[in-house]
mmCIF file of C-alpha atoms in Angstrom:
data_model
loop_
_atom_site.group_PDB
_atom_site.id
_atom_site.type_symbol
_atom_site.label_atom_id
_atom_site.label_comp_id
_atom_site.label_asym_id
_atom_site.label_seq_id
_atom_site.Cartn_x
_atom_site.Cartn_y
_atom_site.Cartn_z
ATOM 1 C CA MET A 6 173.240 -313.071 0.687
ATOM 2 C CA ALA A 7 173.935 -313.826 4.365
ATOM 3 C CA PRO A 8 174.901 -317.413 5.334
ATOM 4 C CA ARG A 9 172.066 -319.595 6.626
ATOM 5 C CA ASN A 10 173.757 -320.461 9.914
ATOM 6 C CA LEU A 11 173.417 -316.942 11.272
ATOM 7 C CA SER A 12 171.484 -316.724 14.514
ATOM 8 C CA HIS A 13 168.643 -314.262 14.844
ATOM 9 C CA VAL A 14 168.833 -312.045 17.937
ATOM 10 C CA THR A 15 165.690 -311.605 20.025
ATOM 11 C CA GLU A 16 166.919 -308.595 21.980
ATOM 12 C CA PHE A 17 169.551 -305.843 21.949
ATOM 13 C CA ILE A 18 171.509 -304.173 24.735
ATOM 14 C CA LEU A 19 171.514 -300.362 24.825
ATOM 15 C CA VAL A 20 174.779 -298.896 26.121
ATOM 16 C CA GLY A 21 173.057 -295.596 26.944
ATOM 17 C CA VAL A 22 174.489 -292.084 27.141
ATOM 18 C CA SER A 23 177.291 -293.390 29.369
ATOM 19 C CA ASP A 24 178.206 -296.849 30.638
ATOM 20 C CA LEU A 25 179.893 -295.520 33.806
ATOM 21 C CA PRO A 26 177.948 -296.858 36.843
ATOM 22 C CA GLU A 27 178.527 -293.735 38.959
ATOM 23 C CA LEU A 28 176.830 -291.530 36.325
ATOM 24 C CA GLN A 29 173.593 -293.515 35.968
ATOM 25 C CA VAL A 30 171.585 -291.931 38.807
ATOM 26 C CA PRO A 31 172.757 -288.322 38.185
ATOM 27 C CA LEU A 32 171.996 -288.706 34.465
ATOM 28 C CA PHE A 33 168.587 -290.165 35.323
ATOM 29 C CA PHE A 34 167.630 -287.005 37.217
ATOM 30 C CA VAL A 35 169.075 -284.694 34.531
ATOM 31 C CA PHE A 36 167.102 -286.357 31.746
ATOM 32 C CA LEU A 37 163.995 -286.737 33.907
ATOM 33 C CA VAL A 38 163.959 -282.949 34.395
ATOM 34 C CA ILE A 39 164.521 -282.421 30.643
ATOM 35 C CA TYR A 40 161.652 -284.774 29.759
ATOM 36 C CA LEU A 41 159.262 -283.248 32.324
ATOM 37 C CA LEU A 42 160.040 -279.745 31.005
ATOM 38 C CA THR A 43 159.551 -281.010 27.443
ATOM 39 C CA ALA A 44 156.198 -282.586 28.283
ATOM 40 C CA ALA A 45 154.980 -279.552 30.243
ATOM 41 C CA GLY A 46 156.091 -277.048 27.600
ATOM 42 C CA ASN A 47 154.707 -278.870 24.568
ATOM 43 C CA LEU A 48 151.447 -279.921 26.241
ATOM 44 C CA GLY A 49 151.082 -276.295 27.346
ATOM 45 C CA ILE A 50 151.493 -275.060 23.746
ATOM 46 C CA ILE A 51 149.011 -277.698 22.508
ATOM 47 C CA THR A 52 146.472 -276.671 25.166
ATOM 48 C CA LEU A 53 146.798 -272.909 24.641
ATOM 49 C CA THR A 54 146.620 -273.066 20.829
ATOM 50 C CA THR A 55 143.575 -275.346 21.106
ATOM 51 C CA VAL A 56 141.448 -273.509 23.672
ATOM 52 C CA ASP A 57 142.331 -269.822 23.142
ATOM 53 C CA SER A 58 140.187 -268.136 20.492
ATOM 54 C CA ARG A 59 142.894 -265.564 19.669
ATOM 55 C CA LEU A 60 145.347 -268.311 18.693
ATOM 56 C CA GLN A 61 143.110 -269.901 16.041
ATOM 57 C CA THR A 62 145.294 -268.854 13.097
ATOM 58 C CA PRO A 63 147.387 -270.926 10.654
ATOM 59 C CA MET A 64 150.642 -269.978 12.410
ATOM 60 C CA TYR A 65 149.446 -271.351 15.750
ATOM 61 C CA PHE A 66 147.829 -274.345 14.079
ATOM 62 C CA PHE A 67 151.260 -275.326 12.721
ATOM 63 C CA LEU A 68 152.896 -274.492 16.082
ATOM 64 C CA ARG A 69 150.430 -276.850 17.801
ATOM 65 C CA HIS A 70 151.438 -279.701 15.515
ATOM 66 C CA LEU A 71 155.137 -278.932 15.978
ATOM 67 C CA ALA A 72 154.480 -279.295 19.720
ATOM 68 C CA VAL A 73 152.676 -282.616 19.102
ATOM 69 C CA ILE A 74 155.685 -283.832 17.089
ATOM 70 C CA ASN A 75 158.200 -282.651 19.715
ATOM 71 C CA PHE A 76 156.244 -284.328 22.508
ATOM 72 C CA GLY A 77 155.884 -287.523 20.448
ATOM 73 C CA ASN A 78 159.574 -287.651 19.550
ATOM 74 C CA SER A 79 160.773 -287.199 23.118
ATOM 75 C CA THR A 80 158.195 -289.721 24.421
ATOM 76 C CA VAL A 81 159.391 -292.364 21.961
ATOM 77 C CA ILE A 82 162.930 -291.978 23.350
ATOM 78 C CA ALA A 83 162.875 -290.754 26.975
ATOM 79 C CA PRO A 84 160.838 -293.335 28.989
ATOM 80 C CA LYS A 85 162.952 -296.315 27.888
ATOM 81 C CA MET A 86 166.110 -294.251 28.325
ATOM 82 C CA LEU A 87 165.123 -293.278 31.902
ATOM 83 C CA VAL A 88 164.310 -296.874 32.844
ATOM 84 C CA ASN A 89 167.700 -298.026 31.540
ATOM 85 C CA PHE A 90 169.513 -295.610 33.857
ATOM 86 C CA LEU A 91 168.071 -297.517 36.841
ATOM 87 C CA VAL A 92 168.370 -301.157 35.743
ATOM 88 C CA SER A 93 171.434 -303.323 35.356
ATOM 89 C CA LYS A 94 170.127 -305.222 32.320
ATOM 90 C CA LYS A 95 169.589 -302.526 29.676
ATOM 91 C CA THR A 96 167.883 -304.727 27.099
ATOM 92 C CA THR A 97 165.278 -303.967 24.463
ATOM 93 C CA LEU A 98 163.382 -306.642 22.564
ATOM 94 C CA TYR A 99 163.944 -306.982 18.807
ATOM 95 C CA TYR A 100 160.442 -305.802 17.863
ATOM 96 C CA GLU A 101 160.442 -303.162 20.597
ATOM 97 C CA CYS A 102 163.638 -301.805 19.048
ATOM 98 C CA ALA A 103 162.088 -301.817 15.562
ATOM 99 C CA THR A 104 158.992 -300.001 16.890
ATOM 100 C CA GLN A 105 161.122 -297.360 18.610
ATOM 101 C CA LEU A 106 163.134 -296.750 15.433
ATOM 102 C CA GLY A 107 159.926 -296.459 13.407
ATOM 103 C CA GLY A 108 158.350 -294.042 15.892
ATOM 104 C CA PHE A 109 161.493 -291.928 16.016
ATOM 105 C CA LEU A 110 161.620 -291.720 12.199
ATOM 106 C CA VAL A 111 157.934 -290.735 11.959
ATOM 107 C CA PHE A 112 158.426 -287.766 14.277
ATOM 108 C CA ILE A 113 161.898 -286.617 13.156
ATOM 109 C CA VAL A 114 160.884 -286.583 9.470
ATOM 110 C CA ALA A 115 157.586 -284.903 10.350
ATOM 111 C CA GLU A 116 159.516 -282.229 12.286
ATOM 112 C CA ILE A 117 161.859 -281.590 9.357
ATOM 113 C CA PHE A 118 158.930 -280.858 7.053
ATOM 114 C CA MET A 119 156.765 -279.121 9.670
ATOM 115 C CA LEU A 120 159.526 -276.537 10.051
ATOM 116 C CA ALA A 121 159.502 -276.133 6.251
ATOM 117 C CA VAL A 122 155.705 -275.699 6.278
ATOM 118 C CA MET A 123 156.029 -273.074 9.015
ATOM 119 C CA ALA A 124 158.659 -271.229 6.952
ATOM 120 C CA TYR A 125 156.253 -271.188 3.978
ATOM 121 C CA ASP A 126 153.503 -269.892 6.286
ATOM 122 C CA ARG A 127 155.729 -266.983 7.407
ATOM 123 C CA TYR A 128 156.676 -266.290 3.765
ATOM 124 C CA VAL A 129 153.020 -265.921 2.753
ATOM 125 C CA ALA A 130 152.197 -263.843 5.862
ATOM 126 C CA ILE A 131 154.995 -261.328 5.219
ATOM 127 C CA CYS A 132 155.273 -261.326 1.411
ATOM 128 C CA ASN A 133 151.548 -261.672 0.559
ATOM 129 C CA PRO A 134 149.658 -260.478 3.645
ATOM 130 C CA LEU A 135 146.472 -259.542 1.759
ATOM 131 C CA LEU A 136 146.141 -263.093 0.372
ATOM 132 C CA TYR A 137 147.269 -264.842 3.557
ATOM 133 C CA MET A 138 143.919 -266.273 4.678
ATOM 134 C CA VAL A 139 143.158 -267.366 1.116
ATOM 135 C CA VAL A 140 146.507 -269.025 0.352
ATOM 136 C CA VAL A 141 146.879 -270.591 3.805
ATOM 137 C CA SER A 142 143.223 -271.554 4.272
ATOM 138 C CA ARG A 143 142.066 -274.099 6.845
ATOM 139 C CA ARG A 144 141.802 -276.715 4.104
ATOM 140 C CA VAL A 145 145.395 -276.031 2.960
ATOM 141 C CA CYS A 146 146.611 -276.173 6.591
ATOM 142 C CA LEU A 147 144.980 -279.575 7.136
ATOM 143 C CA LEU A 148 146.388 -280.835 3.835
ATOM 144 C CA LEU A 149 149.959 -279.713 4.619
ATOM 145 C CA VAL A 150 149.904 -281.202 8.126
ATOM 146 C CA SER A 151 148.345 -284.467 6.904
ATOM 147 C CA LEU A 152 150.978 -284.805 4.163
ATOM 148 C CA THR A 153 153.733 -284.145 6.705
ATOM 149 C CA TYR A 154 152.570 -286.949 8.992
ATOM 150 C CA PHE A 155 151.850 -289.301 6.069
ATOM 151 C CA TYR A 156 155.303 -288.772 4.548
ATOM 152 C CA GLY A 157 156.942 -289.293 7.955
ATOM 153 C CA PHE A 158 155.030 -292.560 8.361
ATOM 154 C CA CYS A 159 155.969 -293.796 4.862
ATOM 155 C CA THR A 160 159.639 -292.922 5.429
ATOM 156 C CA ALA A 161 159.607 -294.773 8.750
ATOM 157 C CA ILE A 162 158.141 -297.904 7.154
ATOM 158 C CA VAL A 163 160.679 -297.960 4.302
ATOM 159 C CA VAL A 164 163.816 -297.093 6.301
ATOM 160 C CA SER A 165 163.110 -299.239 9.371
ATOM 161 C CA SER A 166 162.196 -302.194 7.119
ATOM 162 C CA CYS A 167 165.563 -301.856 5.357
ATOM 163 C CA VAL A 168 167.480 -301.588 8.641
ATOM 164 C CA PHE A 169 165.819 -304.694 10.072
ATOM 165 C CA SER A 170 166.101 -306.680 6.830
ATOM 166 C CA VAL A 171 169.793 -307.390 7.556
ATOM 167 C CA SER A 172 171.049 -310.214 9.795
ATOM 168 C CA TYR A 173 172.085 -309.582 13.389
ATOM 169 C CA CYS A 174 174.247 -312.269 14.990
ATOM 170 C CA SER A 175 176.192 -312.635 18.229
ATOM 171 C CA SER A 176 176.961 -308.928 18.691
ATOM 172 C CA LYS A 177 173.889 -307.158 20.060
ATOM 173 C CA LYS A 178 175.257 -304.211 22.081
ATOM 174 C CA ILE A 179 173.966 -300.936 20.553
ATOM 175 C CA ASN A 180 176.330 -298.048 21.250
ATOM 176 C CA HIS A 181 173.446 -295.616 21.744
ATOM 177 C CA PHE A 182 170.627 -294.741 24.151
ATOM 178 C CA TYR A 183 167.887 -295.688 21.656
ATOM 179 C CA CYS A 184 167.547 -297.795 18.522
ATOM 180 C CA ASP A 185 168.931 -295.678 15.674
ATOM 181 C CA ASN A 186 169.930 -296.510 12.086
ATOM 182 C CA VAL A 187 173.706 -296.120 12.194
ATOM 183 C CA PRO A 188 174.525 -298.003 15.446
ATOM 184 C CA LEU A 189 172.101 -300.790 14.470
ATOM 185 C CA LEU A 190 173.678 -301.280 11.044
ATOM 186 C CA ALA A 191 177.120 -301.266 12.691
ATOM 187 C CA LEU A 192 176.112 -304.516 14.458
ATOM 188 C CA SER A 193 175.034 -306.361 11.329
ATOM 189 C CA CYS A 194 176.965 -309.393 10.165
ATOM 190 C CA SER A 195 175.522 -309.269 6.645
ATOM 191 C CA ASP A 196 175.912 -306.857 3.732
ATOM 192 C CA THR A 197 174.590 -303.420 4.728
ATOM 193 C CA TYR A 198 175.177 -301.588 1.434
ATOM 194 C CA LEU A 199 171.467 -301.374 0.508
ATOM 195 C CA PRO A 200 170.107 -300.197 3.902
ATOM 196 C CA GLU A 201 172.997 -297.750 4.336
ATOM 197 C CA THR A 202 172.263 -296.350 0.869
ATOM 198 C CA VAL A 203 168.540 -296.058 1.663
ATOM 199 C CA VAL A 204 169.273 -294.321 4.984
ATOM 200 C CA PHE A 205 171.716 -291.897 3.351
ATOM 201 C CA ILE A 206 169.451 -291.071 0.374
ATOM 202 C CA SER A 207 166.433 -290.619 2.651
ATOM 203 C CA ALA A 208 168.283 -288.320 5.081
ATOM 204 C CA ALA A 209 169.973 -286.309 2.299
ATOM 205 C CA THR A 210 166.744 -285.933 0.264
ATOM 206 C CA ASN A 211 164.663 -284.888 3.259
ATOM 207 C CA LEU A 212 167.245 -282.355 4.411
ATOM 208 C CA PHE A 213 167.749 -280.984 0.884
ATOM 209 C CA PHE A 214 164.070 -280.405 0.095
ATOM 210 C CA SER A 215 163.097 -279.083 3.518
ATOM 211 C CA MET A 216 166.117 -276.773 3.727
ATOM 212 C CA THR A 217 165.462 -275.532 0.194
ATOM 213 C CA ILE A 218 161.911 -274.564 1.194
ATOM 214 C CA VAL A 219 163.191 -272.859 4.357
ATOM 215 C CA LEU A 220 166.037 -270.978 2.624
ATOM 216 C CA VAL A 221 163.916 -269.821 -0.335
ATOM 217 C CA SER A 222 161.145 -268.706 2.047
ATOM 218 C CA TYR A 223 163.508 -266.742 4.272
ATOM 219 C CA PHE A 224 165.390 -265.254 1.333
ATOM 220 C CA ASN A 225 162.114 -263.764 0.106
ATOM 221 C CA ILE A 226 161.129 -262.768 3.647
ATOM 222 C CA VAL A 227 164.397 -260.850 4.121
ATOM 223 C CA LEU A 228 163.944 -259.098 0.761
ATOM 224 C CA SER A 229 160.387 -258.101 1.705
ATOM 225 C CA ILE A 230 161.475 -256.814 5.127
ATOM 226 C CA LEU A 231 164.273 -254.733 3.557
ATOM 227 C CA ARG A 232 161.691 -253.096 1.254
ATOM 228 C CA ILE A 233 159.675 -251.858 4.252
ATOM 229 C CA ARG A 234 160.482 -248.164 4.694
ATOM 230 C CA SER A 235 159.782 -247.658 8.383
ATOM 231 C CA ALA A 236 162.071 -249.115 11.048
ATOM 232 C CA GLU A 237 159.017 -249.966 13.143
ATOM 233 C CA GLY A 238 157.481 -251.885 10.235
ATOM 234 C CA ARG A 239 160.687 -253.840 9.659
ATOM 235 C CA LYS A 240 160.934 -254.669 13.359
ATOM 236 C CA LYS A 241 157.322 -255.864 13.480
ATOM 237 C CA ALA A 242 157.737 -258.022 10.355
ATOM 238 C CA PHE A 243 160.962 -259.551 11.656
ATOM 239 C CA SER A 244 159.437 -260.317 15.062
ATOM 240 C CA THR A 245 156.761 -262.525 13.451
ATOM 241 C CA CYS A 246 159.394 -264.982 12.185
ATOM 242 C CA ALA A 247 162.292 -264.524 14.652
ATOM 243 C CA SER A 248 161.258 -267.457 16.865
ATOM 244 C CA HIS A 249 160.897 -269.787 13.906
ATOM 245 C CA MET A 250 164.273 -268.693 12.502
ATOM 246 C CA MET A 251 165.919 -269.499 15.843
ATOM 247 C CA ALA A 252 164.242 -272.935 16.068
ATOM 248 C CA VAL A 253 165.180 -273.749 12.452
ATOM 249 C CA THR A 254 168.813 -272.721 12.963
ATOM 250 C CA VAL A 255 169.243 -274.892 16.067
ATOM 251 C CA PHE A 256 167.476 -277.927 14.562
ATOM 252 C CA TYR A 257 169.065 -277.946 11.102
ATOM 253 C CA GLY A 258 172.466 -277.033 12.513
ATOM 254 C CA THR A 259 172.412 -280.148 14.699
ATOM 255 C CA LEU A 260 171.246 -282.427 11.872
ATOM 256 C CA LEU A 261 173.842 -281.088 9.432
ATOM 257 C CA PHE A 262 176.585 -281.549 12.021
ATOM 258 C CA MET A 263 175.523 -285.173 12.481
ATOM 259 C CA TYR A 264 174.899 -286.292 8.902
ATOM 260 C CA LEU A 265 177.390 -284.227 6.891
ATOM 261 C CA GLN A 266 180.575 -284.778 8.907
ATOM 262 C CA PRO A 267 183.363 -286.583 6.983
ATOM 263 C CA GLN A 268 183.315 -290.380 7.303
ATOM 264 C CA THR A 269 186.874 -290.349 8.690
ATOM 265 C CA ASN A 270 185.738 -288.190 11.627
ATOM 266 C CA HIS A 271 182.472 -290.053 12.166
ATOM 267 C CA SER A 272 182.017 -291.263 15.734
ATOM 268 C CA LEU A 273 179.060 -293.008 17.346
ATOM 269 C CA ASP A 274 179.828 -291.144 20.587
ATOM 270 C CA THR A 275 179.565 -287.833 18.720
ATOM 271 C CA ASP A 276 176.289 -289.050 17.208
ATOM 272 C CA LYS A 277 174.972 -289.770 20.705
ATOM 273 C CA MET A 278 175.626 -286.211 21.832
ATOM 274 C CA ALA A 279 173.965 -284.788 18.715
ATOM 275 C CA SER A 280 171.036 -287.190 19.196
ATOM 276 C CA VAL A 281 170.540 -286.039 22.796
ATOM 277 C CA PHE A 282 170.231 -282.540 21.417
ATOM 278 C CA TYR A 283 167.632 -283.107 18.693
ATOM 279 C CA THR A 284 165.577 -285.822 20.431
ATOM 280 C CA LEU A 285 165.412 -284.291 23.928
ATOM 281 C CA VAL A 286 166.959 -280.824 24.226
ATOM 282 C CA ILE A 287 165.404 -279.179 21.144
ATOM 283 C CA PRO A 288 161.868 -280.441 21.977
ATOM 284 C CA MET A 289 162.395 -278.863 25.430
ATOM 285 C CA LEU A 290 163.712 -275.580 23.971
ATOM 286 C CA ASN A 291 161.071 -275.065 21.249
ATOM 287 C CA PRO A 292 158.179 -274.173 23.614
ATOM 288 C CA MET A 293 160.488 -271.715 25.381
ATOM 289 C CA ILE A 294 161.636 -270.174 22.085
ATOM 290 C CA TYR A 295 158.075 -269.733 20.812
ATOM 291 C CA SER A 296 156.538 -268.577 24.094
ATOM 292 C CA LEU A 297 159.243 -266.295 25.518
ATOM 293 C CA ARG A 298 159.470 -264.307 22.252
ATOM 294 C CA ASN A 299 155.746 -264.331 21.488
ATOM 295 C CA LYS A 300 153.405 -261.789 23.074
ATOM 296 C CA ASP A 301 150.270 -263.635 21.907
ATOM 297 C CA VAL A 302 151.308 -266.895 23.577
ATOM 298 C CA LYS A 303 152.298 -265.112 26.794
ATOM 299 C CA ALA A 304 148.979 -263.238 26.828
ATOM 300 C CA ALA A 305 147.069 -266.472 26.169
ATOM 301 C CA LEU A 306 148.933 -268.178 29.047
ATOM 302 C CA LYS A 307 148.075 -265.272 31.357
ATOM 303 C CA ARG A 308 144.391 -265.444 30.370
ATOM 304 C CA PHE A 309 144.357 -269.204 30.846
ATOM 305 C CA MET A 310 146.034 -269.020 34.269
ATOM 306 C CA THR A 311 143.715 -266.200 35.398
ATOM 307 C CA ASN A 312 140.445 -267.726 34.201
ATOM 308 C CA PRO A 313 140.742 -271.054 32.333
ATOM 309 C CA CYS A 314 136.963 -271.373 31.948
ATOM 310 C CA ASP A 315 136.858 -268.225 29.797
ATOM 311 C CA SER A 316 139.283 -269.796 27.315
ATOM 312 C CA PHE A 317 137.019 -272.817 26.825
ATOM 313 C CA LYS A 318 133.869 -270.681 26.597
ATOM 314 C CA SER A 319 135.365 -268.595 23.797
ATOM 315 C CA LEU A 320 135.678 -271.617 21.470
#
């Protein structure tokens, strides 16, 4: 139990990506461009998969919600980060910090399992195409997406409550550009064994189960593709999941690098670079990955740009 004379902080100071004064304005413009591209790309995917009648399938339903999650995750992080590049006092209020951590956890956990849901969707589409619309019905799609958001919300409540249950004293400088678990717990002046254990178990469990779903799905997908006799058939089957495979590889690769590195090599500066990647860069890249390699999305964008009214009329 922490001593009673500990003071309770009312605000934290975010160090940011870099504390060098000469880098603040250039970094502001770099991350402003990244955020604007992220917002434009994900809102574009959300719009196209909502209004275009040819994109009303389970695959694009899940892609729409991945775009919602990517936009939400970057919006939880980027605005405060951009403001801090331009102000001298880079503070965040205690409850503002807790809210940001909770919002980040909702979306990052939801993304982990949305990618797993999308892998299952591709597995059914390729391995059981005749039963696809039965197995992945609209009701099942709504259930899977609802569970993903609900689980992300529950995880956020539990983990953020544990992180903010410890005592924070005189030290309030967070070596990060947003309120995250590890740099926050590093500031605590009370015992952090329980929250650190909860954070580790939560991260390890989520990664294990989601990666298991992804790996099992793609193992069966690869086996099914290899059984296809024609080269054209194999190419067509592979093209339906190539974008998702690329997005999964980038996302899980970054998370594994961050959470599974040895404790002796663990660095908060390394964490910051990894965090930039999965909170801002990956949400920017995902719309590009899914649109540049997807003929349906490119065709829908062309139809929308040519005659947007037609897209709405077709609903």
